[in-house]
Coordinates of C-alpha atoms and ligand atoms in Angstrom, one line a residue:
X1 CA 1.0 11.7 -33.8
X2 CA 3.3 9.0 -32.4
X3 CA 6.2 10.5 -34.2
X4 CA 5.6 13.9 -32.8
X5 CA 5.8 12.6 -29.2
X6 CA 9.0 13.7 -27.5
X7 CA 11.3 11.2 -25.8
X8 CA 10.9 13.2 -22.6
X9 CA 9.1 13.1 -19.3
X10 CA 5.5 14.2 -19.2
X11 CA 1.8 13.2 -19.2
X12 CA -0.3 11.9 -22.1
X13 CA -4.0 11.9 -22.6
X14 CA -6.1 9.6 -24.8
X15 CA -9.4 10.8 -25.9
X16 CA -12.3 8.9 -27.6
X17 CA -15.3 10.1 -29.5
X18 CA -16.6 13.5 -28.5
X19 CA -13.4 14.1 -26.6
X20 CA -14.4 11.6 -23.9
X21 CA -11.3 11.2 -21.7
X22 CA -10.2 7.6 -21.9
X23 CA -6.9 7.5 -20.1
X24 CA -4.2 9.6 -18.6
X25 CA -0.7 8.3 -18.0
X26 CA 2.8 9.5 -17.3
X27 CA 6.2 8.5 -18.3
X28 CA 9.8 9.7 -18.2
X29 CA 9.9 8.9 -21.9
X30 CA 6.5 9.9 -23.5
X31 CA 7.2 8.5 -26.9
X32 CA 8.1 5.0 -25.7
X33 CA 5.3 4.8 -23.2
X34 CA 2.6 5.8 -25.7
X35 CA 4.0 3.4 -28.3
X36 CA 3.9 0.6 -25.8
X37 CA 0.1 1.0 -25.5
X38 CA -0.2 0.3 -29.3
X39 CA 2.4 -2.5 -29.2
X40 CA 0.7 -4.2 -26.4
X41 CA -2.7 -4.0 -28.1
X42 CA -1.5 -6.7 -30.6
X43 CA -1.6 -9.4 -28.0
X44 CA -3.4 -7.9 -25.0
X45 CA -7.2 -7.8 -25.2
X46 CA -7.6 -5.0 -22.6
X47 CA -5.0 -2.8 -24.3
X48 CA -6.7 -3.4 -27.6
X49 CA -10.1 -2.3 -26.3
X50 CA -8.6 1.0 -25.3
X51 CA -6.5 1.6 -28.4
X52 CA -9.5 1.0 -30.6
X53 CA -11.3 3.9 -29.0
X54 CA -8.5 6.5 -29.3
X55 CA -9.4 9.4 -31.5
X56 CA -7.0 11.9 -30.3
X57 CA -3.8 12.1 -28.2
X58 CA -2.5 15.0 -26.3
X59 CA 0.5 15.4 -24.1
X60 CA 2.3 17.8 -21.8
X61 CA 6.0 17.8 -21.2
X62 CA 7.3 18.1 -17.7
X63 CA 10.7 18.8 -16.3
X64 CA 11.0 15.4 -14.7
X65 CA 9.3 12.5 -13.1
X66 CA 7.9 14.4 -10.0
X67 CA 6.1 16.9 -12.2
X68 CA 4.7 14.1 -14.4
X69 CA 3.4 12.1 -11.4
X70 CA 1.8 15.2 -9.7
X71 CA 0.2 16.3 -13.0
X72 CA -1.1 12.8 -13.8
X73 CA -2.8 12.5 -10.4
X74 CA -4.3 16.0 -10.8
X75 CA -5.6 15.3 -14.4
X76 CA -7.1 11.9 -13.4
X77 CA -9.0 13.7 -10.6
X78 CA -10.3 16.5 -12.8
X79 CA -11.0 14.5 -16.0
X80 CA -12.0 11.2 -14.5
X81 CA -10.9 9.2 -17.6
X82 CA -13.0 6.0 -17.9
X83 CA -9.9 3.7 -17.9
X84 CA -7.9 5.0 -15.0
X85 CA -9.0 2.7 -12.3
X86 CA -6.3 3.2 -9.7
X87 CA -6.1 7.0 -9.2
X88 CA -9.7 7.6 -10.1
X89 CA -11.2 6.3 -6.9
X90 CA -12.8 9.0 -4.9
X91 CA -11.6 8.4 -1.5
X92 CA -13.3 9.3 1.8
X93 CA -10.0 9.2 3.5
X94 CA -10.0 8.2 7.2
X95 CA -7.3 8.4 9.7
X96 CA -6.8 7.6 13.4
X97 CA -6.1 10.7 15.5
X98 CA -4.9 10.3 19.1
X99 CA -5.4 13.6 20.9
X100 CA -2.8 14.3 23.6
X101 CA -3.9 13.3 27.1
X102 CA -6.6 10.9 26.0
X103 CA -6.8 7.1 26.3
X104 CA -8.1 6.1 22.9
X105 CA -7.8 7.2 19.3
X106 CA -10.6 8.8 17.3
X107 CA -11.5 8.3 13.7
X108 CA -11.3 11.4 11.7
X109 CA -11.8 12.3 8.0
X110 CA -8.5 12.9 6.2
X111 CA -9.3 16.6 5.8
X112 CA -8.5 16.9 9.6
X113 CA -4.9 16.5 8.6
X114 CA -4.9 20.1 7.6
X115 CA -6.1 21.4 10.9
X116 CA -3.7 22.3 13.6
X117 CA -4.1 20.0 16.6
X118 CA -2.3 18.1 19.3
X119 CA -1.4 14.5 19.1
X120 CA -0.6 12.3 16.1
X121 CA -2.4 10.9 13.0
X122 CA -1.9 7.3 12.3
X123 CA -2.6 5.4 9.0
X124 CA -4.7 6.5 6.0
X125 CA -7.6 4.3 5.2
X126 CA -10.3 4.2 2.5
X127 CA -13.1 4.0 5.0
X128 CA -13.9 3.6 8.7
X129 CA -14.2 -0.2 8.6
X130 CA -10.7 -0.7 7.2
X131 CA -9.4 1.7 9.7
X132 CA -11.0 -0.3 12.5
X133 CA -9.8 -3.5 11.0
X134 CA -6.2 -2.2 11.0
X135 CA -6.5 -1.1 14.7
X136 CA -8.0 -4.4 15.6
X137 CA -5.1 -6.2 14.0
X138 CA -2.6 -4.1 16.0
X139 CA -4.6 -4.7 19.2
X140 CA -4.3 -8.5 18.7
X141 CA -0.6 -8.4 17.8
X142 CA 0.2 -6.3 20.8
X143 CA -2.3 -7.6 23.3
X144 CA -4.0 -4.3 23.6
X145 CA -7.6 -4.0 24.8
X146 CA -10.2 -3.5 22.1
X147 CA -12.6 -2.1 24.7
X148 CA -10.2 0.5 26.0
X149 CA -9.3 1.4 22.4
X150 CA -13.0 2.0 21.7
X151 CA -13.3 -0.8 19.2
X152 CA -15.8 -2.7 21.4
X153 CA -18.5 -1.6 23.7
X154 CA -18.7 -2.9 27.2
X155 CA -17.4 -2.5 30.7
X156 CA -15.1 -4.6 32.9
X157 CA -13.1 -7.6 31.7
X158 CA -13.2 -7.8 27.9
X159 CA -13.6 -11.0 25.9
X160 CA -10.0 -10.7 24.5
X161 CA -8.6 -10.8 28.0
X162 CA -10.5 -14.0 28.8
X163 CA -8.7 -15.7 26.0
X164 CA -5.3 -14.1 26.7
X165 CA -5.3 -11.6 23.9
X166 CA -5.5 -8.5 26.1
X167 CA -3.2 -7.7 28.9
X168 CA -6.1 -6.5 30.9
X169 CA -6.2 -2.7 30.8
X170 CA -10.0 -3.2 31.0
X171 CA -9.9 -5.0 34.4
X172 CA -6.9 -3.4 36.2
X173 CA -4.3 -5.9 35.2
X174 CA -2.5 -3.2 33.3
X175 CA -2.6 0.6 34.0
X176 CA -4.4 2.7 31.5
X177 CA -1.3 4.9 31.0
X178 CA 0.9 1.8 30.3
X179 CA -1.8 0.7 27.8
X180 CA -1.9 4.1 26.1
X181 CA 1.9 4.2 25.8
X182 CA 2.0 0.7 24.3
X183 CA -0.8 1.4 21.9
X184 CA 0.9 4.6 20.7
X185 CA 4.1 2.8 20.2
X186 CA 2.4 0.2 18.2
X187 CA 0.8 2.9 16.0
X188 CA 4.1 4.8 15.6
X189 CA 5.1 3.1 12.3
X190 CA 1.8 4.3 10.8
X191 CA 2.2 7.9 11.7
X192 CA 1.2 10.3 9.0
X193 CA 3.6 13.1 8.5
X194 CA 1.9 16.4 9.1
X195 CA 2.9 19.4 7.0
X196 CA 6.2 20.5 8.4
X197 CA 6.3 23.9 6.8
X198 CA 4.6 27.1 7.9
X199 CA 2.8 27.5 4.6
X200 CA 3.2 27.0 0.9
X201 CA 6.5 25.6 -0.4
X202 CA 7.9 25.5 -3.9
X203 CA 9.9 22.5 -5.1
X204 CA 12.4 23.2 -7.8
X205 CA 12.8 20.2 -10.1
X206 CA 15.8 20.2 -12.3
X207 CA 16.8 16.6 -13.1
X208 CA 20.4 16.5 -14.3
X209 CA 19.5 14.2 -17.2
X210 CA 16.7 16.3 -18.7
X211 CA 18.0 19.9 -18.8
X212 CA 14.7 21.4 -17.8
X213 CA 13.4 23.2 -14.7
X214 CA 10.0 23.4 -13.2
X215 CA 8.7 24.9 -9.9
X216 CA 6.0 22.9 -8.2
X217 CA 3.8 24.7 -5.6
X218 CA 2.5 22.5 -2.8
X219 CA 0.6 23.3 0.4
X220 CA -0.6 20.8 3.0
X221 CA 0.4 17.9 0.8
X222 CA -1.8 19.3 -1.9
X223 CA -0.4 20.0 -5.4
X224 CA -1.4 23.5 -6.6
X225 CA 0.4 23.6 -9.9
X226 CA 3.7 24.1 -11.6
X227 CA 5.4 27.0 -13.4
X228 CA 8.6 27.4 -15.4
X229 CA 9.9 30.2 -13.2
X230 CA 9.8 31.0 -9.5
X231 CA 8.1 34.3 -10.2
X232 CA 5.3 32.6 -12.0
X233 CA 5.1 29.9 -9.3
X234 CA 4.6 32.5 -6.6
X235 CA 1.5 33.8 -8.5
X236 CA -0.2 30.4 -8.5
X237 CA -3.5 30.3 -6.5
X238 CA -3.1 28.8 -3.1
X239 CA -6.7 28.6 -2.0
X240 CA -7.8 25.1 -2.7
X241 CA -5.3 23.3 -0.5
X242 CA -6.7 20.3 1.1
X243 CA -5.0 17.0 2.0
X244 CA -4.6 14.8 -1.1
X245 CA -3.5 11.2 -0.6
X246 CA -2.0 10.8 -4.1
X247 CA 0.1 13.9 -3.8
X248 CA 1.0 12.9 -0.3
X249 CA 2.3 9.5 -1.4
X250 CA 4.1 10.9 -4.4
X251 CA 5.8 13.7 -2.4
X252 CA 6.8 11.4 0.5
X253 CA 8.6 9.2 -2.0
X254 CA 10.4 11.9 -3.8
X255 CA 11.2 14.1 -0.8
X256 CA 12.9 11.2 0.9
X257 CA 15.8 11.5 -1.6
X258 CA 15.6 15.0 -3.0
X259 CA 19.1 15.0 -4.4
X260 CA 18.6 11.9 -6.5
X261 CA 15.7 13.5 -8.3
X262 CA 17.3 17.0 -8.6
X263 CA 14.9 18.6 -6.2
X264 CA 15.3 21.5 -3.8
X265 CA 12.7 22.9 -1.5
X266 CA 12.0 26.5 -0.6
X267 CA 9.2 28.1 1.6
X268 CA 7.1 30.6 -0.2
Ligands
ZN1 ZN1 -9.4 -5.9 27.6

């Protein structure tokens, strides 16, 4: 089986007894990557434990690295292989939304990123407490008021202002509008890019080094599938589009330098 693996980009799947999905991985050179697992097993205990269980290997070629990464994330989510720890986590994604004209951000579930709304989204967090922790950190760094931001209950002068960690939006030493402006500026680097296209897009991937072409269909940062031709890509079902953090991160990285990866984007 190892000899049949192509030296090309793609995803590979390891199965155990009764076709239990063990592991899904991706590589720009499938053959080398899969061989690495077996090579490592000679001296790495963890690699050995997996390799011992492999009964069957499957793989899918992709046109390039982007297709491999999108497909890997999709397969990990649908198969839940027992040894993929990183991508496997089911995330209850949380983000800060700051509606226009208000004085504090609100915690929203990541699915809100798909809904049209005013104001920005800031940060992507695994849960509400890490979102609050991040905002609390920013408040401290920028001397913002935890009370005005909604992180603490209470009225009047907050504790942070008594120890010089808040400029006093809570007690009139700073105007609320100045505070809002400073808080939004502090959050700016965390802004989540909302979907800039009117609907579905198709990304053509034709990396110069691989002589292959694929058309990836994406909507609302959600990967819908790939096809070998534009006509086939247009027929892919678009219904299940909801914000997906893994696809979001992959696409943000690749779309920053489309030329380098042989990518071009077209609205569908
Ligand atoms: Zn305060």
